[in-house]
Amino acid sequence: MALYTRVSGSVGVITLQNPPVNALSAAVRQGIVDMMDKALNEPEVKSVVICGQSGRFCGGADIKEFRTNMTGPPLVPMIHRIESGAKPVVAAIEGVALGGGLELALGCHYRIAHSKARLGLPEVLLGLLPAAGGTQRLPRLIGVPAALDLITTGRHVTAAEALQLGLVDEVTDHNTVDAAVKFALSVSGKSVVARRISTYLCPRPPDLDAFFEMAMQQVRQKSRGAIAPVACVQAVHAAATLPYAQGMEREKQLMATLFGSGQARALQYFFFAQRAVSRWSTPSGAHWDTSKPRPVHKAAVIGLGTMGRGITVALAQAGLSVVAVETHEKQLMEAKQAVSGMLERGAKRGRMVSAHDKVSYSCSMQSVADVDLVIEAVFEDMALKKNMFQQLSSICKPGTFLCTNTSGLDIDLLATQTHNPELVVGMHFFAPANVMKLLEVVYGQRSSAQAVATAMQLGKKMDKVSVAVGNCRGFVGNRMLKPYLEQALFLLEEGATPELVDKVLEEFGFAMGVFRMSDLSGLDVGWRVRKADGLVDPDASTGKSARIRHGFRYSPLGDLLCEQGRFGQKTGRGWYQYDRPGSRVAKPDPWLHSFLEEYRTRHGLLARRIDHQEVLERCLYALINEGFRILEDGIAAGPEDIDVIYVFGYSWPRHRGGPMFYADMVGLTKILERLEHYHQAHPDVPSLQPCSLLRKLVASGSPPVYRWREFIKKIHSQL
């Protein structure tokens, strides 16, 4: 799967052929070996160009091969063969040179890149490191600090940045292969000894030990328990301190440790999960992704609070014309200023320069009459949203898609307020909407396939990871969050502290524990929802609360704090104390500890020692159990949908794959046993009662997570 031709008389051109990104499959590697031997042995050939077909150089390894016993020529000797050859080899980089593709290019003696090409070593995102010499050659070429940045983050660089770093020799706006051939002719017959990167001395930063100590400290802090970034630092340290051959041996050892790790399995599962959710389907297996989305050229956003502003920015940066509507003049002016600021900052970071021109502002609902799609983003109040949908249904032109940004309200109820309920879908953005990658696209009972397809396509255009989910209270993410938060509160009632719960969850890999996150988002947000649901007891502060709501255990702790005006960071007091309102530095609060002791005494609760295992199991297993219920109810089509939502929307550590993958790693039998144990201890907490789907999976021998979708499809087809 590599084509060989000879051009200009003396240049051998090897073209990689493995669409769509010319991944380095066994057949491609064999083709490179055979064609390289041919080029090196032909006396007429004085130099060689390696390129990829269809405007893409090489996207790296074929990840599907990771799940099998790899065959074909190994990558490392293949690249060494290219580098050690006597004839100059030029890499013609178009499209992408990622992972093994960039390592292949580093084995060449020269690199010519198209101006729109992207280069990078993203192996760390799969729980691995660049193990075909990437950790040894890159530091020798561009220096340790720059190489560490690329290797430990997996970020891509543009051709312009690659040229600045010294990663490529030339950048062109024209035909890259022609430019590479011309370059190859200019170096024909020249010695390549000085162009073999493996022979370079690695430029060492001053005070090498202190530099790497600091680098390791920073990587450990950012990676939150992920082992691949740490191994990347160790491999680059070997490049800086050892001869090339010994450095390669160290790279090989580190890769062997990573390759068989649970984290690598989790990250590779998540790689494929992201692709699975883009091929969205119903739980019964009917694929909706074949429905053709309708083009959206002009959109409207109704309501310019925090979410509405972020959505406006996301749409404008995606190239759409946006009508931003806020019916109050003062709020409209404030929103206009805020949106303009966000667009300016986005432009400085390399986004659309002309996005300012994409947004028009209005106080009138009539201004949305000619748009293709509306996203309503008013306050999370059903009566208000119903009124908005009634107005929109009358004002908008026929066929306009009507979308609501809601975190959990009933899409079907909103659809009944319109003339065409099939045009209504939910688009649940996450704050800040112009930054967060996740978008839950919620379909109701009467949402058309085209409406869902259009919302999914629009999400993709905004650079979101869109996941199609069914309609229920809280959808997927917030529905699962509820038992997770409940368990954290129950643990406080039983003797834990906010610091203990948060410490355990952050050690697991969450960016923030339950209580620090609650302080950040504001305790009053959930308080309003609970009041609307009739859960808040007006007598709670007097001590008359029975701690039971609607027949089940309920913790009023959050309500009691809100009654004290403790809303979190915004007021300087919440589950923690802060030096001033708005500060983000959380400190343990002696008042809160006394408050918990008094609360337990008032309700006859005896504080006990709670260990780390119980915190982790009760919080995570209750959340996972709700995930199984969501799968059973058909709200999500498969475990991948849930895992993608939790990693991108709720800070679940990526190196643990997502809650459903984590359940598979722990073992479904163990999850079931522990849930049964906790439910027996707390029979008034229904979220701890094991879901019947979990029981069925265990009874079926606990099939691996990638087979659950088929198992669930079978169950739904029998209903």
mmCIF file of N, CA and C in Angstrom, residues 546-586:
data_model
loop_
_atom_site.group_PDB
_atom_site.id
_atom_site.type_symbol
_atom_site.label_atom_id
_atom_site.label_comp_id
_atom_site.label_asym_id
_atom_site.label_seq_id
_atom_site.Cartn_x
_atom_site.Cartn_y
_atom_site.Cartn_z
ATOM 1 N N ALA A 546 -37.834 16.120 58.951
ATOM 2 C CA ALA A 546 -37.712 14.683 59.201
ATOM 3 C C ALA A 546 -36.678 14.042 58.280
ATOM 4 N N ARG A 547 -36.010 14.870 57.426
ATOM 5 C CA ARG A 547 -35.004 14.380 56.485
ATOM 6 C C ARG A 547 -35.574 13.345 55.532
ATOM 7 N N ILE A 548 -36.887 13.392 55.283
ATOM 8 C CA ILE A 548 -37.531 12.500 54.318
ATOM 9 C C ILE A 548 -38.367 13.370 53.381
ATOM 10 N N ARG A 549 -38.224 13.139 52.079
ATOM 11 C CA ARG A 549 -39.041 13.855 51.102
ATOM 12 C C ARG A 549 -39.640 12.817 50.158
ATOM 13 N N HIS A 550 -40.941 12.911 49.947
ATOM 14 C CA HIS A 550 -41.654 11.999 49.040
ATOM 15 C C HIS A 550 -41.343 10.538 49.361
ATOM 16 N N GLY A 551 -41.153 10.247 50.642
ATOM 17 C CA GLY A 551 -40.950 8.856 51.059
ATOM 18 C C GLY A 551 -39.514 8.388 51.041
ATOM 19 N N PHE A 552 -38.586 9.238 50.588
ATOM 20 C CA PHE A 552 -37.190 8.820 50.492
ATOM 21 C C PHE A 552 -36.290 9.766 51.275
ATOM 22 N N ARG A 553 -35.110 9.259 51.602
ATOM 23 C CA ARG A 553 -34.148 10.059 52.355
ATOM 24 C C ARG A 553 -33.742 11.292 51.546
ATOM 25 N N TYR A 554 -33.668 12.395 52.228
ATOM 26 C CA TYR A 554 -33.308 13.666 51.595
ATOM 27 C C TYR A 554 -32.410 14.434 52.564
ATOM 28 N N SER A 555 -31.343 15.013 52.057
ATOM 29 C CA SER A 555 -30.475 15.824 52.908
ATOM 30 C C SER A 555 -30.730 17.301 52.646
ATOM 31 N N PRO A 556 -31.146 18.041 53.670
ATOM 32 C CA PRO A 556 -31.382 19.481 53.507
ATOM 33 C C PRO A 556 -30.148 20.338 53.767
ATOM 34 N N LEU A 557 -28.968 19.718 53.844
ATOM 35 C CA LEU A 557 -27.769 20.473 54.212
ATOM 36 C C LEU A 557 -27.538 21.667 53.286
ATOM 37 N N GLY A 558 -27.647 21.434 51.978
ATOM 38 C CA GLY A 558 -27.443 22.525 51.022
ATOM 39 C C GLY A 558 -28.468 23.629 51.196
ATOM 40 N N ASP A 559 -29.720 23.251 51.483
ATOM 41 C CA ASP A 559 -30.779 24.249 51.701
ATOM 42 C C ASP A 559 -30.469 25.100 52.935
ATOM 43 N N LEU A 560 -29.998 24.445 53.999
ATOM 44 C CA LEU A 560 -29.706 25.160 55.241
ATOM 45 C C LEU A 560 -28.570 26.172 55.051
ATOM 46 N N LEU A 561 -27.562 25.796 54.251
ATOM 47 C CA LEU A 561 -26.482 26.745 53.981
ATOM 48 C C LEU A 561 -26.996 27.943 53.186
ATOM 49 N N CYS A 562 -27.862 27.669 52.213
ATOM 50 C CA CYS A 562 -28.413 28.766 51.407
ATOM 51 C C CYS A 562 -29.250 29.718 52.271
ATOM 52 N N GLU A 563 -29.977 29.166 53.236
ATOM 53 C CA GLU A 563 -30.753 30.023 54.139
ATOM 54 C C GLU A 563 -29.849 30.943 54.949
ATOM 55 N N GLN A 564 -28.581 30.533 55.116
ATOM 56 C CA GLN A 564 -27.602 31.358 55.829
ATOM 57 C C GLN A 564 -26.919 32.354 54.884
ATOM 58 N N GLY A 565 -27.328 32.344 53.595
ATOM 59 C CA GLY A 565 -26.697 33.230 52.611
ATOM 60 C C GLY A 565 -25.338 32.741 52.155
ATOM 61 N N ARG A 566 -25.049 31.457 52.384
ATOM 62 C CA ARG A 566 -23.766 30.868 51.982
ATOM 63 C C ARG A 566 -23.945 30.235 50.605
ATOM 64 N N PHE A 567 -23.666 30.991 49.550
ATOM 65 C CA PHE A 567 -23.885 30.521 48.180
ATOM 66 C C PHE A 567 -22.602 30.057 47.499
ATOM 67 N N GLY A 568 -21.481 30.037 48.231
ATOM 68 C CA GLY A 568 -20.226 29.592 47.624
ATOM 69 C C GLY A 568 -19.259 30.729 47.399
ATOM 70 N N GLN A 569 -18.474 30.627 46.330
ATOM 71 C CA GLN A 569 -17.416 31.610 46.067
ATOM 72 C C GLN A 569 -17.972 33.016 45.913
ATOM 73 N N LYS A 570 -19.165 33.131 45.323
ATOM 74 C CA LYS A 570 -19.722 34.468 45.063
ATOM 75 C C LYS A 570 -19.981 35.256 46.352
ATOM 76 N N THR A 571 -20.222 34.523 47.469
ATOM 77 C CA THR A 571 -20.458 35.217 48.749
ATOM 78 C C THR A 571 -19.290 35.057 49.722
ATOM 79 N N GLY A 572 -18.262 34.313 49.308
ATOM 80 C CA GLY A 572 -17.105 34.112 50.182
ATOM 81 C C GLY A 572 -17.295 33.025 51.213
ATOM 82 N N ARG A 573 -18.465 32.385 51.237
ATOM 83 C CA ARG A 573 -18.764 31.297 52.167
ATOM 84 C C ARG A 573 -19.675 30.293 51.473
ATOM 85 N N GLY A 574 -19.386 29.022 51.693
ATOM 86 C CA GLY A 574 -20.235 27.956 51.174
ATOM 87 C C GLY A 574 -19.899 26.706 51.954
ATOM 88 N N TRP A 575 -19.466 25.652 51.262
ATOM 89 C CA TRP A 575 -18.941 24.465 51.947
ATOM 90 C C TRP A 575 -17.545 24.759 52.504
ATOM 91 N N TYR A 576 -16.904 25.769 51.914
ATOM 92 C CA TYR A 576 -15.599 26.229 52.378
ATOM 93 C C TYR A 576 -15.700 27.722 52.678
ATOM 94 N N GLN A 577 -14.629 28.282 53.211
ATOM 95 C CA GLN A 577 -14.562 29.731 53.374
ATOM 96 C C GLN A 577 -13.498 30.280 52.425
ATOM 97 N N TYR A 578 -13.687 31.526 52.021
ATOM 98 C CA TYR A 578 -12.794 32.191 51.075
ATOM 99 C C TYR A 578 -12.407 33.551 51.659
ATOM 100 N N ASP A 579 -11.225 34.028 51.278
ATOM 101 C CA ASP A 579 -10.741 35.298 51.839
ATOM 102 C C ASP A 579 -11.671 36.460 51.512
ATOM 103 N N ARG A 580 -12.320 36.369 50.360
ATOM 104 C CA ARG A 580 -13.230 37.440 49.933
ATOM 105 C C ARG A 580 -14.190 36.851 48.914
ATOM 106 N N PRO A 581 -15.346 37.470 48.706
ATOM 107 C CA PRO A 581 -16.263 37.011 47.659
ATOM 108 C C PRO A 581 -15.564 37.014 46.294
ATOM 109 N N GLY A 582 -15.736 35.921 45.561
ATOM 110 C CA GLY A 582 -15.106 35.807 44.248
ATOM 111 C C GLY A 582 -13.768 35.103 44.268
ATOM 112 N N SER A 583 -13.159 34.959 45.446
ATOM 113 C CA SER A 583 -11.878 34.251 45.542
ATOM 114 C C SER A 583 -12.091 32.775 45.225
ATOM 115 N N ARG A 584 -11.071 32.131 44.661
ATOM 116 C CA ARG A 584 -11.183 30.715 44.314
ATOM 117 C C ARG A 584 -10.365 29.819 45.234
ATOM 118 N N VAL A 585 -9.737 30.388 46.225
ATOM 119 C CA VAL A 585 -8.911 29.605 47.142
ATOM 120 C C VAL A 585 -9.780 29.104 48.298
ATOM 121 N N ALA A 586 -10.131 27.824 48.235
ATOM 122 C CA ALA A 586 -11.014 27.232 49.249
ATOM 123 C C ALA A 586 -10.220 26.854 50.493
#
